[in-house]
């Protein structure tokens, strides 16, 4: 039997990058997935690439909008009969030093990561508490552990996700719902490939394993936290960083 046989997962920001890799891995482990993302065409294309409607379903959802997030979790129940796993992964960066960062750039990043994660966590937990089981995985970042220059908005949001994860984990542990976080380091995706080569090289130099990760390596940690392999873990933060900032 595969790790996630018969389970249904919602993955925000699932159209590409780490979210898409998590969807691929979950399906390989026997799950069906509902992808929530901003761009409907990209999300439909992701569903086709994942194997079509038997295993995947696309919903246009902005994580900052509670009504759209309610519709997203409801779509999992309507399409595949339940919601067993929620992955709050959608994210953006608006990097700038404090001197140059606008209030809008600060608010946007806090909104997408922190409010988005709060929306996904509470709305998924509402369904999972009825079923007395479920696993929620919040994608934080090593930037939230150590703080990175040019990321006062992003580091604050990603550290906030850790607090949110732990507080929410305590609220619903007795209901059979587990909530954990992952802090990825440098992962190859559109988000990091947009960085100047100089910054990429600086980051690589800080990584004991000497390389960036593939999105599939974050997906492996997500599969572990989604499955019964982590049945006695809640409120934990897994670092997937190649040893960076340990
Ligand atoms: N790539 C890395 O090195 C790295 C490191 C640490 C943490 N992370 C985190 O991992 C997550 C995924 O990042 P990625 O590298 O795959 O990025 P990405 O840019 O490739 O993908 C992000 C996805 O989120 C979607 N999205 C953005 N705003 C949204 C919103 N408001 N509502 C719904 N969807 C939205 C985008 O459309 C996109 O499909 C993010 O939370 C990011 O902060 C990434």
GROMACS .gro file of C-alpha atoms in nm, residues 3-241:
model
  239
    3UNK     CA    1   0.191   0.611   0.177
    4UNK     CA    2  -0.115   0.826   0.095
    5UNK     CA    3  -0.353   0.573  -0.059
    6UNK     CA    4  -0.709   0.706  -0.088
    7UNK     CA    5  -0.632   1.046   0.067
    8UNK     CA    6  -0.727   1.383  -0.073
    9UNK     CA    7  -0.496   1.683  -0.051
   10UNK     CA    8  -0.540   2.053  -0.121
   11UNK     CA    9  -0.222   2.233  -0.224
   12UNK     CA   10  -0.215   2.611  -0.256
   13UNK     CA   11   0.025   2.758  -0.509
   14UNK     CA   12   0.024   2.415  -0.671
   15UNK     CA   13   0.050   2.526  -1.034
   16UNK     CA   14   0.431   2.525  -1.035
   17UNK     CA   15   0.749   2.492  -0.830
   18UNK     CA   16   0.744   2.330  -0.488
   19UNK     CA   17   0.362   2.303  -0.478
   20UNK     CA   18   0.355   2.119  -0.810
   21UNK     CA   19   0.633   1.883  -0.695
   22UNK     CA   20   0.434   1.809  -0.379
   23UNK     CA   21   0.130   1.729  -0.596
   24UNK     CA   22   0.339   1.491  -0.811
   25UNK     CA   23   0.473   1.310  -0.506
   26UNK     CA   24   0.135   1.286  -0.333
   27UNK     CA   25  -0.022   1.135  -0.646
   28UNK     CA   26   0.267   0.889  -0.675
   29UNK     CA   27   0.186   0.790  -0.316
   30UNK     CA   28  -0.180   0.721  -0.402
   31UNK     CA   29  -0.346   1.055  -0.320
   32UNK     CA   30  -0.571   1.280  -0.524
   33UNK     CA   31  -0.500   1.650  -0.523
   34UNK     CA   32  -0.687   1.978  -0.560
   35UNK     CA   33  -0.462   2.262  -0.672
   36UNK     CA   34  -0.553   2.617  -0.570
   37UNK     CA   35  -0.367   2.892  -0.751
   38UNK     CA   36  -0.413   3.239  -0.895
   39UNK     CA   37  -0.369   3.161  -1.263
   40UNK     CA   38  -0.646   2.931  -1.395
   41UNK     CA   39  -0.467   2.837  -1.720
   42UNK     CA   40  -0.145   2.740  -1.541
   43UNK     CA   41  -0.341   2.543  -1.282
   44UNK     CA   42  -0.538   2.355  -1.551
   45UNK     CA   43  -0.211   2.279  -1.732
   46UNK     CA   44  -0.068   2.146  -1.405
   47UNK     CA   45  -0.371   1.919  -1.361
   48UNK     CA   46  -0.323   1.781  -1.714
   49UNK     CA   47   0.047   1.720  -1.645
   50UNK     CA   48  -0.042   1.537  -1.323
   51UNK     CA   49  -0.269   1.288  -1.502
   52UNK     CA   50  -0.601   1.470  -1.546
   53UNK     CA   51  -0.931   1.473  -1.356
   54UNK     CA   52  -0.907   1.122  -1.211
   55UNK     CA   53  -0.629   1.237  -0.980
   56UNK     CA   54  -0.622   1.617  -0.986
   57UNK     CA   55  -0.859   1.913  -0.991
   58UNK     CA   56  -0.790   2.284  -1.044
   59UNK     CA   57  -0.953   2.571  -0.857
   60UNK     CA   58  -0.877   2.939  -0.905
   61UNK     CA   59  -0.816   3.059  -0.550
   62UNK     CA   60  -0.640   3.357  -0.397
   63UNK     CA   61  -0.518   3.249  -0.052
   64UNK     CA   62  -0.576   3.597   0.090
   65UNK     CA   63  -0.949   3.570   0.016
   66UNK     CA   64  -1.138   3.369   0.279
   67UNK     CA   65  -1.438   3.301   0.055
   68UNK     CA   66  -1.218   3.167  -0.224
   69UNK     CA   67  -1.030   2.952   0.026
   70UNK     CA   68  -1.359   2.815   0.160
   71UNK     CA   69  -1.456   2.727  -0.197
   72UNK     CA   70  -1.117   2.557  -0.242
   73UNK     CA   71  -1.148   2.325   0.058
   74UNK     CA   72  -1.514   2.260  -0.029
   75UNK     CA   73  -1.403   2.156  -0.380
   76UNK     CA   74  -1.191   1.877  -0.230
   77UNK     CA   75  -1.494   1.737  -0.049
   78UNK     CA   76  -1.723   1.780  -0.351
   79UNK     CA   77  -1.477   1.637  -0.606
   80UNK     CA   78  -1.297   1.362  -0.417
   81UNK     CA   79  -1.515   1.308  -0.108
   82UNK     CA   80  -1.306   1.457   0.172
   83UNK     CA   81  -1.004   1.655   0.284
   84UNK     CA   82  -0.722   1.466   0.453
   85UNK     CA   83  -0.418   1.685   0.379
   86UNK     CA   84  -0.381   2.061   0.343
   87UNK     CA   85  -0.058   2.216   0.217
   88UNK     CA   86  -0.033   2.594   0.258
   89UNK     CA   87   0.241   2.662   0.007
   90UNK     CA   88   0.141   2.968  -0.202
   91UNK     CA   89   0.398   3.243  -0.182
   92UNK     CA   90   0.553   3.555  -0.327
   93UNK     CA   91   0.861   3.764  -0.262
   94UNK     CA   92   0.889   4.143  -0.275
   95UNK     CA   93   1.251   4.182  -0.165
   96UNK     CA   94   1.395   4.523  -0.079
   97UNK     CA   95   1.595   4.666   0.208
   98UNK     CA   96   1.387   4.838   0.478
   99UNK     CA   97   1.497   5.173   0.343
  100UNK     CA   98   1.343   5.100   0.005
  101UNK     CA   99   1.058   4.861   0.083
  102UNK     CA  100   0.716   5.015   0.035
  103UNK     CA  101   0.430   4.964   0.276
  104UNK     CA  102   0.246   4.788  -0.006
  105UNK     CA  103   0.533   4.540  -0.053
  106UNK     CA  104   0.529   4.469   0.319
  107UNK     CA  105   0.153   4.420   0.331
  108UNK     CA  106   0.140   4.202   0.018
  109UNK     CA  107   0.392   3.953   0.151
  110UNK     CA  108   0.237   3.939   0.499
  111UNK     CA  109  -0.105   3.892   0.340
  112UNK     CA  110  -0.016   3.609   0.103
  113UNK     CA  111   0.200   3.408   0.343
  114UNK     CA  112   0.056   3.476   0.685
  115UNK     CA  113  -0.310   3.543   0.623
  116UNK     CA  114  -0.308   3.288   0.340
  117UNK     CA  115  -0.168   3.025   0.574
  118UNK     CA  116  -0.414   3.121   0.848
  119UNK     CA  117  -0.705   3.093   0.605
  120UNK     CA  118  -0.590   2.754   0.479
  121UNK     CA  119  -0.516   2.619   0.826
  122UNK     CA  120  -0.841   2.721   0.995
  123UNK     CA  121  -1.070   2.631   0.703
  124UNK     CA  122  -0.908   2.290   0.649
  125UNK     CA  123  -0.911   2.223   1.025
  126UNK     CA  124  -1.286   2.292   1.033
  127UNK     CA  125  -1.339   1.998   0.796
  128UNK     CA  126  -1.073   1.772   0.948
  129UNK     CA  127  -1.196   1.810   1.307
  130UNK     CA  128  -1.530   1.659   1.200
  131UNK     CA  129  -1.345   1.360   1.049
  132UNK     CA  130  -1.121   1.341   1.360
  133UNK     CA  131  -0.815   1.318   1.138
  134UNK     CA  132  -0.603   1.525   0.905
  135UNK     CA  133  -0.258   1.664   0.840
  136UNK     CA  134  -0.182   2.028   0.764
  137UNK     CA  135   0.159   2.131   0.631
  138UNK     CA  136   0.264   2.495   0.625
  139UNK     CA  137   0.555   2.600   0.405
  140UNK     CA  138   0.769   2.845   0.601
  141UNK     CA  139   1.131   2.924   0.505
  142UNK     CA  140   1.474   2.926   0.660
  143UNK     CA  141   1.441   3.304   0.613
  144UNK     CA  142   1.190   3.291   0.900
  145UNK     CA  143   1.446   3.120   1.126
  146UNK     CA  144   1.749   3.340   1.068
  147UNK     CA  145   1.618   3.656   0.898
  148UNK     CA  146   1.764   3.752   0.559
  149UNK     CA  147   1.872   4.096   0.436
  150UNK     CA  148   1.612   4.245   0.202
  151UNK     CA  149   1.338   4.025   0.344
  152UNK     CA  150   1.196   4.204   0.651
  153UNK     CA  151   0.851   4.134   0.507
  154UNK     CA  152   0.918   3.770   0.406
  155UNK     CA  153   1.122   3.675   0.717
  156UNK     CA  154   0.848   3.819   0.940
  157UNK     CA  155   0.578   3.629   0.752
  158UNK     CA  156   0.771   3.301   0.749
  159UNK     CA  157   0.853   3.328   1.122
  160UNK     CA  158   0.487   3.408   1.181
  161UNK     CA  159   0.392   3.085   1.006
  162UNK     CA  160   0.591   2.893   1.269
  163UNK     CA  161   0.397   3.060   1.553
  164UNK     CA  162   0.070   3.004   1.372
  165UNK     CA  163   0.156   2.637   1.315
  166UNK     CA  164   0.237   2.576   1.682
  167UNK     CA  165  -0.067   2.762   1.818
  168UNK     CA  166  -0.303   2.590   1.574
  169UNK     CA  167  -0.142   2.251   1.642
  170UNK     CA  168  -0.223   2.289   2.012
  171UNK     CA  169  -0.584   2.383   1.937
  172UNK     CA  170  -0.665   2.077   1.730
  173UNK     CA  171  -0.424   1.802   1.844
  174UNK     CA  172  -0.693   1.640   2.061
  175UNK     CA  173  -0.919   1.624   1.752
  176UNK     CA  174  -0.676   1.410   1.555
  177UNK     CA  175  -0.549   1.694   1.337
  178UNK     CA  176  -0.171   1.738   1.309
  179UNK     CA  177  -0.012   2.064   1.190
  180UNK     CA  178   0.357   2.091   1.102
  181UNK     CA  179   0.580   2.327   0.907
  182UNK     CA  180   0.868   2.292   0.663
  183UNK     CA  181   1.147   2.546   0.631
  184UNK     CA  182   1.308   2.500   0.289
  185UNK     CA  183   1.646   2.654   0.216
  186UNK     CA  184   1.756   2.721  -0.142
  187UNK     CA  185   1.525   2.532  -0.377
  188UNK     CA  186   1.533   2.552  -0.756
  189UNK     CA  187   1.210   2.721  -0.870
  190UNK     CA  188   1.086   3.029  -1.056
  191UNK     CA  189   1.110   3.220  -0.726
  192UNK     CA  190   1.484   3.155  -0.685
  193UNK     CA  191   1.578   3.146  -1.052
  194UNK     CA  192   1.471   3.512  -1.066
  195UNK     CA  193   1.761   3.597  -0.830
  196UNK     CA  194   2.078   3.756  -0.968
  197UNK     CA  195   2.366   3.505  -1.011
  198UNK     CA  196   2.569   3.692  -0.746
  199UNK     CA  197   2.302   3.633  -0.480
  200UNK     CA  198   2.260   3.271  -0.591
  201UNK     CA  199   2.637   3.215  -0.550
  202UNK     CA  200   2.639   3.383  -0.206
  203UNK     CA  201   2.361   3.152  -0.089
  204UNK     CA  202   2.533   2.842  -0.231
  205UNK     CA  203   2.848   2.928  -0.036
  206UNK     CA  204   2.647   2.904   0.290
  207UNK     CA  205   2.520   2.552   0.223
  208UNK     CA  206   2.727   2.270   0.380
  209UNK     CA  207   2.597   2.022   0.118
  210UNK     CA  208   2.718   2.264  -0.150
  211UNK     CA  209   2.409   2.260  -0.370
  212UNK     CA  210   2.053   2.384  -0.402
  213UNK     CA  211   1.766   2.135  -0.365
  214UNK     CA  212   1.520   2.017  -0.624
  215UNK     CA  213   1.152   2.083  -0.538
  216UNK     CA  214   1.107   1.703  -0.512
  217UNK     CA  215   1.329   1.703  -0.204
  218UNK     CA  216   1.085   1.935  -0.024
  219UNK     CA  217   0.802   1.715  -0.152
  220UNK     CA  218   0.958   1.413   0.023
  221UNK     CA  219   0.941   1.594   0.357
  222UNK     CA  220   0.582   1.696   0.283
  223UNK     CA  221   0.488   1.335   0.202
  224UNK     CA  222   0.636   1.226   0.536
  225UNK     CA  223   0.443   1.492   0.731
  226UNK     CA  224   0.122   1.414   0.537
  227UNK     CA  225   0.144   1.042   0.607
  228UNK     CA  226   0.104   0.818   0.911
  229UNK     CA  227   0.485   0.793   0.918
  230UNK     CA  228   0.470   1.115   1.125
  231UNK     CA  229   0.166   1.011   1.332
  232UNK     CA  230   0.313   1.137   1.662
  233UNK     CA  231   0.443   1.470   1.528
  234UNK     CA  232   0.260   1.798   1.555
  235UNK     CA  233   0.380   2.159   1.588
  236UNK     CA  234   0.719   2.060   1.444
  237UNK     CA  235   0.939   2.248   1.200
  238UNK     CA  236   1.143   2.041   0.953
  239UNK     CA  237   1.440   2.216   0.792
  240UNK     CA  238   1.512   2.107   0.434
  241UNK     CA  239   1.826   2.311   0.380
   0.00000   0.00000   0.00000
